[in-house]
Structure formats: C-alpha cells, structure tokens
Coordinates of C-alpha atoms in Angstrom, one line a residue:
M1338 CA 0.0 0.0 0.0
Q1339 CA 2.5 2.6 -1.2
A1340 CA 0.5 5.7 -0.5
F1341 CA 0.3 8.8 1.7
L1342 CA -3.0 9.2 3.5
C1343 CA -4.4 12.2 5.2
F1344 CA -7.3 11.8 7.6
R1345 CA -9.9 14.4 8.4
C1346 CA -9.8 13.7 12.1
S1347 CA -6.2 14.4 12.6
K1348 CA -4.6 16.0 9.6
I1349 CA -1.6 13.8 10.1
W1350 CA 0.2 12.2 7.1
F1351 CA 0.6 8.4 7.4
F1352 CA 3.0 6.2 5.4
S1353 CA 2.6 2.5 4.8
H1354 CA 5.9 1.6 6.4
L1355 CA 5.0 2.8 9.9
F1356 CA 8.3 1.8 11.4
V1357 CA 10.3 4.3 9.4
P1358 CA 11.6 7.0 11.8
L1359 CA 9.5 10.1 11.3
Q1360 CA 12.6 12.4 10.9
R1361 CA 14.1 10.3 8.1
F1362 CA 10.7 10.1 6.4
I1363 CA 10.2 13.9 6.4
S1364 CA 13.7 14.6 5.2
K1365 CA 13.3 12.2 2.2
N1366 CA 9.7 12.7 1.2
T1367 CA 8.7 16.3 2.0
I1368 CA 8.1 18.4 -1.1
K1369 CA 10.1 21.5 -1.2
V1370 CA 8.1 24.7 -1.1
R1371 CA 8.5 26.4 -4.5
D1372 CA 9.3 30.0 -5.1
Y1373 CA 6.8 31.1 -7.7
N1374 CA 7.5 34.1 -10.0
D1375 CA 4.0 34.3 -11.4
M1376 CA 0.4 34.0 -10.5
L1377 CA -2.1 31.6 -12.2
R1378 CA -5.5 33.0 -12.9
I1379 CA -8.5 30.7 -13.0
A1380 CA -11.9 31.6 -14.4
V1381 CA -14.8 30.2 -12.2
Q1382 CA -18.5 30.5 -12.7
S1383 CA -19.8 33.2 -10.4
K1384 CA -22.8 31.3 -9.1
G1385 CA -24.7 28.0 -9.3
R1386 CA -23.8 24.4 -8.8
L1387 CA -20.6 24.6 -10.8
F1388 CA -19.4 27.5 -8.6
E1389 CA -20.1 25.5 -5.5
D1390 CA -18.4 22.3 -6.8
T1391 CA -15.3 24.2 -8.0
I1392 CA -14.8 26.0 -4.7
N1393 CA -15.3 22.7 -2.8
L1394 CA -12.5 21.2 -4.9
L1395 CA -10.2 24.1 -4.2
T1396 CA -11.0 23.9 -0.5
E1397 CA -10.3 20.1 -0.4
A1398 CA -7.0 20.8 -2.1
D1399 CA -6.1 23.3 0.7
I1400 CA -6.2 26.3 -1.6
K1401 CA -7.8 29.0 0.4
I1402 CA -10.1 31.4 -1.5
S1403 CA -12.3 34.1 0.0
A1404 CA -16.0 33.1 -0.1
S1405 CA -17.0 36.6 -1.1
R1406 CA -18.0 37.1 -4.8
R1407 CA -18.5 40.8 -4.6
T1408 CA -14.9 41.2 -5.9
L1409 CA -14.4 40.2 -9.5
L1410 CA -10.8 39.0 -8.8
V1411 CA -9.8 37.2 -5.6
Q1412 CA -6.3 36.0 -4.7
S1413 CA -5.6 32.8 -2.7
S1414 CA -3.9 33.4 0.6
N1415 CA -1.7 30.3 0.5
F1416 CA -1.2 29.4 -3.2
P1417 CA -0.2 31.4 -6.3
L1418 CA -3.7 31.4 -7.7
E1419 CA -6.3 34.1 -8.3
V1420 CA -9.9 33.5 -9.1
L1421 CA -11.8 35.5 -11.7
Y1422 CA -15.5 35.2 -11.3
L1423 CA -17.4 35.2 -14.7
R1424 CA -20.6 34.0 -16.3
D1425 CA -20.2 30.4 -17.5
D1426 CA -20.6 31.2 -21.2
D1427 CA -17.8 33.8 -20.9
I1428 CA -15.2 31.4 -19.5
P1429 CA -14.1 29.6 -22.8
Q1430 CA -13.4 32.8 -24.6
S1431 CA -11.6 34.3 -21.5
V1432 CA -9.3 31.3 -21.4
A1433 CA -8.7 31.1 -25.1
S1434 CA -7.9 34.9 -25.3
G1435 CA -5.6 34.8 -22.3
V1436 CA -7.7 37.0 -20.0
A1437 CA -7.6 33.9 -17.7
D1438 CA -4.9 31.2 -17.8
I1439 CA -7.2 28.3 -16.9
G1440 CA -10.9 27.9 -16.2
V1441 CA -13.5 25.4 -14.9
V1442 CA -16.4 25.2 -17.3
G1443 CA -19.2 22.8 -18.2
E1444 CA -18.4 20.6 -21.2
N1445 CA -21.7 21.8 -22.8
E1446 CA -20.5 25.5 -22.7
F1447 CA -17.0 24.6 -24.0
V1448 CA -18.3 22.6 -26.9
E1449 CA -21.0 25.3 -27.7
R1450 CA -18.5 28.1 -27.8
H1451 CA -15.8 26.0 -29.7
E1452 CA -13.0 28.3 -28.5
D1453 CA -9.3 27.4 -29.1
A1454 CA -8.4 26.2 -25.6
E1455 CA -6.8 23.1 -24.3
V1456 CA -8.7 20.5 -22.2
I1457 CA -6.5 19.6 -19.2
S1458 CA -8.7 17.4 -17.1
R1459 CA -12.3 16.0 -16.8
L1460 CA -13.2 16.9 -13.2
G1461 CA -16.0 14.4 -12.7
F1462 CA -18.6 16.8 -11.1
S1463 CA -21.5 19.0 -12.2
K1464 CA -22.7 16.2 -14.5
C1465 CA -25.7 16.8 -16.8
R1466 CA -26.8 16.0 -20.3
L1467 CA -28.1 17.9 -23.3
S1468 CA -31.4 16.5 -24.5
L1469 CA -34.3 17.0 -26.8
A1470 CA -37.7 17.2 -25.1
I1471 CA -41.3 17.5 -26.4
P1472 CA -44.7 17.8 -24.7
K1473 CA -45.8 14.7 -22.8
S1474 CA -49.1 14.6 -24.7
I1475 CA -47.2 13.7 -28.0
D1476 CA -46.7 10.1 -29.0
Y1477 CA -43.0 10.3 -30.0
P1478 CA -42.3 8.1 -33.1
G1479 CA -38.6 8.8 -33.3
L1480 CA -36.1 11.5 -34.3
E1481 CA -37.8 12.1 -37.7
W1482 CA -40.6 13.8 -35.7
F1483 CA -38.5 16.9 -35.5
N1484 CA -38.5 17.4 -39.3
G1485 CA -40.1 20.7 -40.0
K1486 CA -40.5 21.5 -36.3
K1487 CA -39.3 24.5 -34.3
I1488 CA -36.8 23.8 -31.5
A1489 CA -36.0 26.4 -28.8
T1490 CA -32.5 26.2 -27.4
S1491 CA -29.6 28.1 -25.9
Y1492 CA -27.2 25.7 -27.6
P1493 CA -27.7 26.2 -31.4
Y1494 CA -24.2 25.1 -32.4
I1495 CA -24.4 21.7 -30.7
L1496 CA -28.0 21.2 -31.9
R1497 CA -27.4 22.2 -35.5
R1498 CA -24.4 19.8 -35.7
F1499 CA -26.5 16.9 -34.3
L1500 CA -29.4 17.5 -36.6
E1501 CA -27.1 17.7 -39.6
E1502 CA -25.5 14.4 -38.7
K1503 CA -28.9 12.8 -38.4
G1504 CA -30.3 14.4 -41.6
I1505 CA -33.1 16.3 -39.7
N1506 CA -34.3 19.6 -41.1
A1507 CA -35.7 21.7 -38.2
D1508 CA -36.0 25.4 -37.4
I1509 CA -33.7 26.3 -34.5
H1510 CA -35.0 29.2 -32.4
V1511 CA -32.3 30.6 -30.2
I1512 CA -33.4 32.0 -26.8
T1513 CA -31.8 32.6 -23.5
G1514 CA -33.3 32.0 -20.1
S1515 CA -36.2 29.6 -19.4
V1516 CA -36.1 27.4 -22.6
E1517 CA -38.5 24.9 -21.0
I1518 CA -41.5 27.2 -21.1
S1519 CA -41.3 27.6 -24.9
P1520 CA -43.7 24.8 -26.0
G1521 CA -46.2 25.8 -23.4
I1522 CA -46.5 29.3 -24.7
G1523 CA -46.5 28.3 -28.4
L1524 CA -43.0 29.5 -29.1
A1525 CA -41.6 26.1 -30.2
D1526 CA -42.7 22.5 -30.7
G1527 CA -39.8 21.1 -28.6
I1528 CA -36.7 22.2 -26.7
F1529 CA -33.0 21.3 -26.6
D1530 CA -31.6 22.0 -23.2
I1531 CA -29.6 20.9 -20.1
V1532 CA -31.1 18.1 -18.1
S1533 CA -29.9 17.1 -14.6
S1534 CA -32.6 15.4 -12.6
G1535 CA -35.4 16.0 -15.1
S1536 CA -37.6 17.7 -12.6
T1537 CA -37.8 20.9 -14.6
L1538 CA -39.1 19.0 -17.6
V1539 CA -41.7 17.2 -15.5
S1540 CA -42.9 20.5 -14.0
N1541 CA -43.4 21.9 -17.5
N1542 CA -45.2 18.7 -18.9
L1543 CA -42.3 17.8 -21.1
S1544 CA -40.8 14.4 -21.9
E1545 CA -37.1 13.8 -22.6
V1546 CA -36.9 11.9 -25.9
E1547 CA -33.3 12.1 -27.2
V1548 CA -30.0 12.5 -25.2
V1549 CA -27.6 14.3 -27.5
M1550 CA -24.5 14.6 -25.3
Q1551 CA -23.2 14.0 -21.7
S1552 CA -21.5 16.9 -20.0
E1553 CA -19.3 17.4 -16.9
A1554 CA -17.0 20.0 -15.5
L1555 CA -13.8 20.5 -17.5
L1556 CA -10.5 22.2 -16.6
I1557 CA -9.4 24.1 -19.6
A1558 CA -6.2 26.1 -20.2
N1559 CA -4.8 28.7 -22.6
K1560 CA -2.4 27.1 -25.1
N1561 CA 0.3 29.6 -24.5
L1562 CA 0.9 29.3 -20.8
S1563 CA 4.4 30.2 -19.6
E1564 CA 6.6 27.5 -18.0
D1565 CA 6.1 29.1 -14.5
K1566 CA 2.4 28.9 -14.9
R1567 CA 2.4 25.4 -16.2
Q1568 CA 4.4 24.4 -13.1
I1569 CA 1.8 26.0 -10.9
L1570 CA -0.9 24.2 -12.8
A1571 CA 1.0 20.9 -12.4
D1572 CA 1.2 21.4 -8.6
M1573 CA -2.5 22.2 -8.5
L1574 CA -3.4 19.1 -10.5
F1575 CA -1.3 17.1 -8.1
R1576 CA -3.5 18.3 -5.3
F1577 CA -6.7 17.6 -7.2
E1578 CA -5.6 14.1 -8.0
A1579 CA -4.9 13.4 -4.3
V1580 CA -8.4 14.6 -3.5
K1581 CA -9.9 12.5 -6.3
Q1582 CA -8.0 9.3 -5.3
A1583 CA -9.5 9.6 -1.7
E1584 CA -13.1 9.8 -2.9
D1585 CA -15.2 7.0 -1.5
K1586 CA -12.2 5.4 0.2
K1587 CA -12.0 4.4 3.9
Y1588 CA -8.9 3.7 6.0
V1589 CA -9.5 0.6 8.0
R1590 CA -7.6 -0.7 11.0
M1591 CA -8.4 -4.0 12.8
N1592 CA -7.0 -6.6 15.2
A1593 CA -6.7 -10.0 13.5
P1594 CA -5.8 -13.5 14.8
K1595 CA -2.5 -14.6 13.2
A1596 CA -4.0 -18.0 12.6
K1597 CA -6.5 -16.4 10.1
L1598 CA -4.1 -13.7 8.7
K1599 CA -3.6 -15.3 5.3
E1600 CA -7.4 -15.7 4.7
I1601 CA -7.9 -12.1 5.9
I1602 CA -5.3 -10.7 3.5
E1603 CA -7.0 -12.6 0.6
V1604 CA -10.2 -10.8 1.4
L1605 CA -8.7 -7.3 1.4
P1606 CA -8.5 -5.6 -2.0
G1607 CA -6.0 -3.0 -0.8
L1608 CA -3.8 -0.7 -2.9
K1609 CA -0.9 -3.2 -3.0
S1610 CA -0.5 -5.0 0.3
P1611 CA -2.0 -4.3 3.8
T1612 CA 0.3 -3.1 6.6
I1613 CA 0.7 -5.8 9.3
I1614 CA 1.8 -4.7 12.8
P1615 CA 2.6 -7.1 15.7
L1616 CA 0.7 -6.6 19.0
A1617 CA 1.7 -7.4 22.6
D1618 CA -0.4 -10.6 22.3
E1619 CA 1.7 -12.8 20.0
E1620 CA -1.3 -14.5 18.7
W1621 CA -2.8 -11.3 17.3
C1622 CA -1.7 -8.5 14.9
S1623 CA -3.0 -5.2 13.6
V1624 CA -3.9 -4.9 10.0
H1625 CA -4.2 -1.6 8.2
T1626 CA -5.6 -1.1 4.7
V1627 CA -7.8 1.0 2.4
L1628 CA -11.3 -0.1 1.2
D1629 CA -13.6 1.2 -1.4
Q1630 CA -16.9 2.5 -0.1
K1631 CA -18.8 0.4 -2.8
R1632 CA -17.6 -2.9 -1.3
F1633 CA -17.1 -1.7 2.3
W1634 CA -19.9 -3.6 4.1
E1635 CA -19.5 -6.7 2.0
I1636 CA -15.8 -6.9 3.0
I1637 CA -16.3 -5.9 6.7
G1638 CA -18.8 -8.8 7.0
K1639 CA -16.2 -11.3 5.7
L1640 CA -13.6 -9.9 8.1
K1641 CA -15.9 -10.4 11.1
E1642 CA -16.5 -14.0 10.0
L1643 CA -12.8 -14.5 10.0
G1644 CA -12.4 -13.3 13.5
A1645 CA -11.3 -9.6 13.0
Q1646 CA -12.1 -7.4 16.0
G1647 CA -11.8 -3.8 17.0
I1648 CA -12.4 -2.6 13.4
L1649 CA -11.7 1.2 13.2
V1650 CA -12.9 3.1 10.1
T1651 CA -11.5 6.5 9.2
P1652 CA -12.5 8.8 6.3
I1653 CA -9.6 9.7 4.0
E1654 CA -9.2 13.3 3.0
K1655 CA -6.4 12.9 0.5
M1656 CA -4.5 10.0 -1.0
I1657 CA -1.2 10.2 -2.9
L1658 CA -0.3 7.1 -4.8

C-alpha cells in the first residue's frame, strides 16, 4: 500500500511503512516549497452548482479562497492562484484569449463556444446532459418527428451539428433563459436544453426523448501558458488528484488473529498490500488497509466472520499514490 494518506480527524500524514523513523521520512519525502515568480488566474462560474463544486474542490486541495463574490478577482492566501468570477458562457473565450490562464467550465458550454483552448482534465462533477424534449401529450415516433418542427435552445451550435449528422431539417429558435416554457406558450414545438434530474421537464409537462451529449466540468487552459504557470498548474493538479483518489475510500484498522491472517489478506482488496503490525499478544496482529466504499460492508462482513475485532474506520481526505 505505497501511499500517503491524510485523515480528516487528525490532519496527520501516514506512510505504509509505519516503522520508518519520522525524521528520516520527512527529510526524504517532504516536497520543497516552490518559489513562484508568477500567479495563475483561474476563471470560475460566479454562481450556481458549478461554482459550489469548484470552490469545494479548491478547499479540499487546501487552496484558500475568499468566499465573497463581490470582488471580481480574488487571490488565494496560500497558493499562487487568483480566481476570476465570470458568467459560465464567458469562460471559454476568456481562457482562449488569455484573460484567464485556466478555467472550470461545463463541457456543454465549452463545446458550444468552440474556442481554441486546451482541455486539461475532466473533473467528474457537475454532470448533466443535453437532450431534446417535447410535450408529454405527444406520442413520439422517433427523431424524424423533428423534421419541419421549431426547436428552442440556448445551444444552437451543438443542436445544429447533431441535426445535420442525423439528416433532420428543423427550425432552430435561439433564446436565453427559461427554454423549457417555450412549448407551453407556443414559441416552439420542442426544446433542446440541459437536463440534470429531469424535474424541470416534469414541471413543464415535457418528456425527454433524445440524449444528444453528456456533460461534466472540464478544466481548460490557454495554449500559451508560460513555464512558470504550467508548473503552478501541475502542482494544483497534483493536489486535485490526491483529493480524487481519496473519494469513496476508507482507511480501516483492525485486530486480527494470526491464525487467520492469510485468509484475511486474501479478502482485502488494498492498494498493494496491507500493513501488518505485531501486537503485545503474539497470537494477534494489527492490519491496516484502504477499502472502497462500494464494497465496504461486504468486506467488513467477511472480516468479522474470519475473527477480525476492534475494526476502526476513518475517512480519508487525500491519498497520494
């Protein structure tokens, strides 16, 4: 289990070889604090779910940002990063033009704006989809239903490309704001819009009939970043990866009978190999490992059957492989 683990309860870094003297460990493994000559600017949506998810990620990565959005540009107090708050549809152009160095933006907005920026990472949050929807009262026969129909959307580029690929000739009506009300007021026959839970469609008596694309948050970057800024970006991504690796993971410690140790180890799907520590009672040992939340209760049950006792479970804040 070659990994560094950080626990929420103690903020102490643990290493798999627990018998290595702490002083030697720190001298060999501590990352030297860098002297940065530049500041990286990240464009972030000024409100909404994507804003909240992005700030949560920065917080988990120990990058401190002021919670106030009254200021357009906010500097981190402990990392060479400044946050530029923008509308989501302005972020791709701001990054491509160099107003911001990097940005967090929904894949739907990035594809719609088709700006010349580099996709650095798929962040795995703020997931949604872009779909076609029509009134529930209509018996939908298939995509050909949209031939000659009027479709309201805020994403004309993505919709037009999709319809052309499928050979559908429809009238695209571009609007901003509440697209979902368009069929109800006679403005359009159907809509093409973002769908998350689908509750907005239901409340407007609409039925989702075609999923055109899946979307999630992307980290994008200007293609002409300086070497200093690319180094800052690399250090930030290192932190993001540590947070991501710890998602849905639990650090588990237990006392196990040595007579059952081989069977217990076979049950554990740890990173590489669990840590085994002898106890005062020579017939027992302590076993430390990392478990995935998805299989947690299944594995804990098997460990109990094999005689494991005193099982202690700790959330993992960060994990560096």
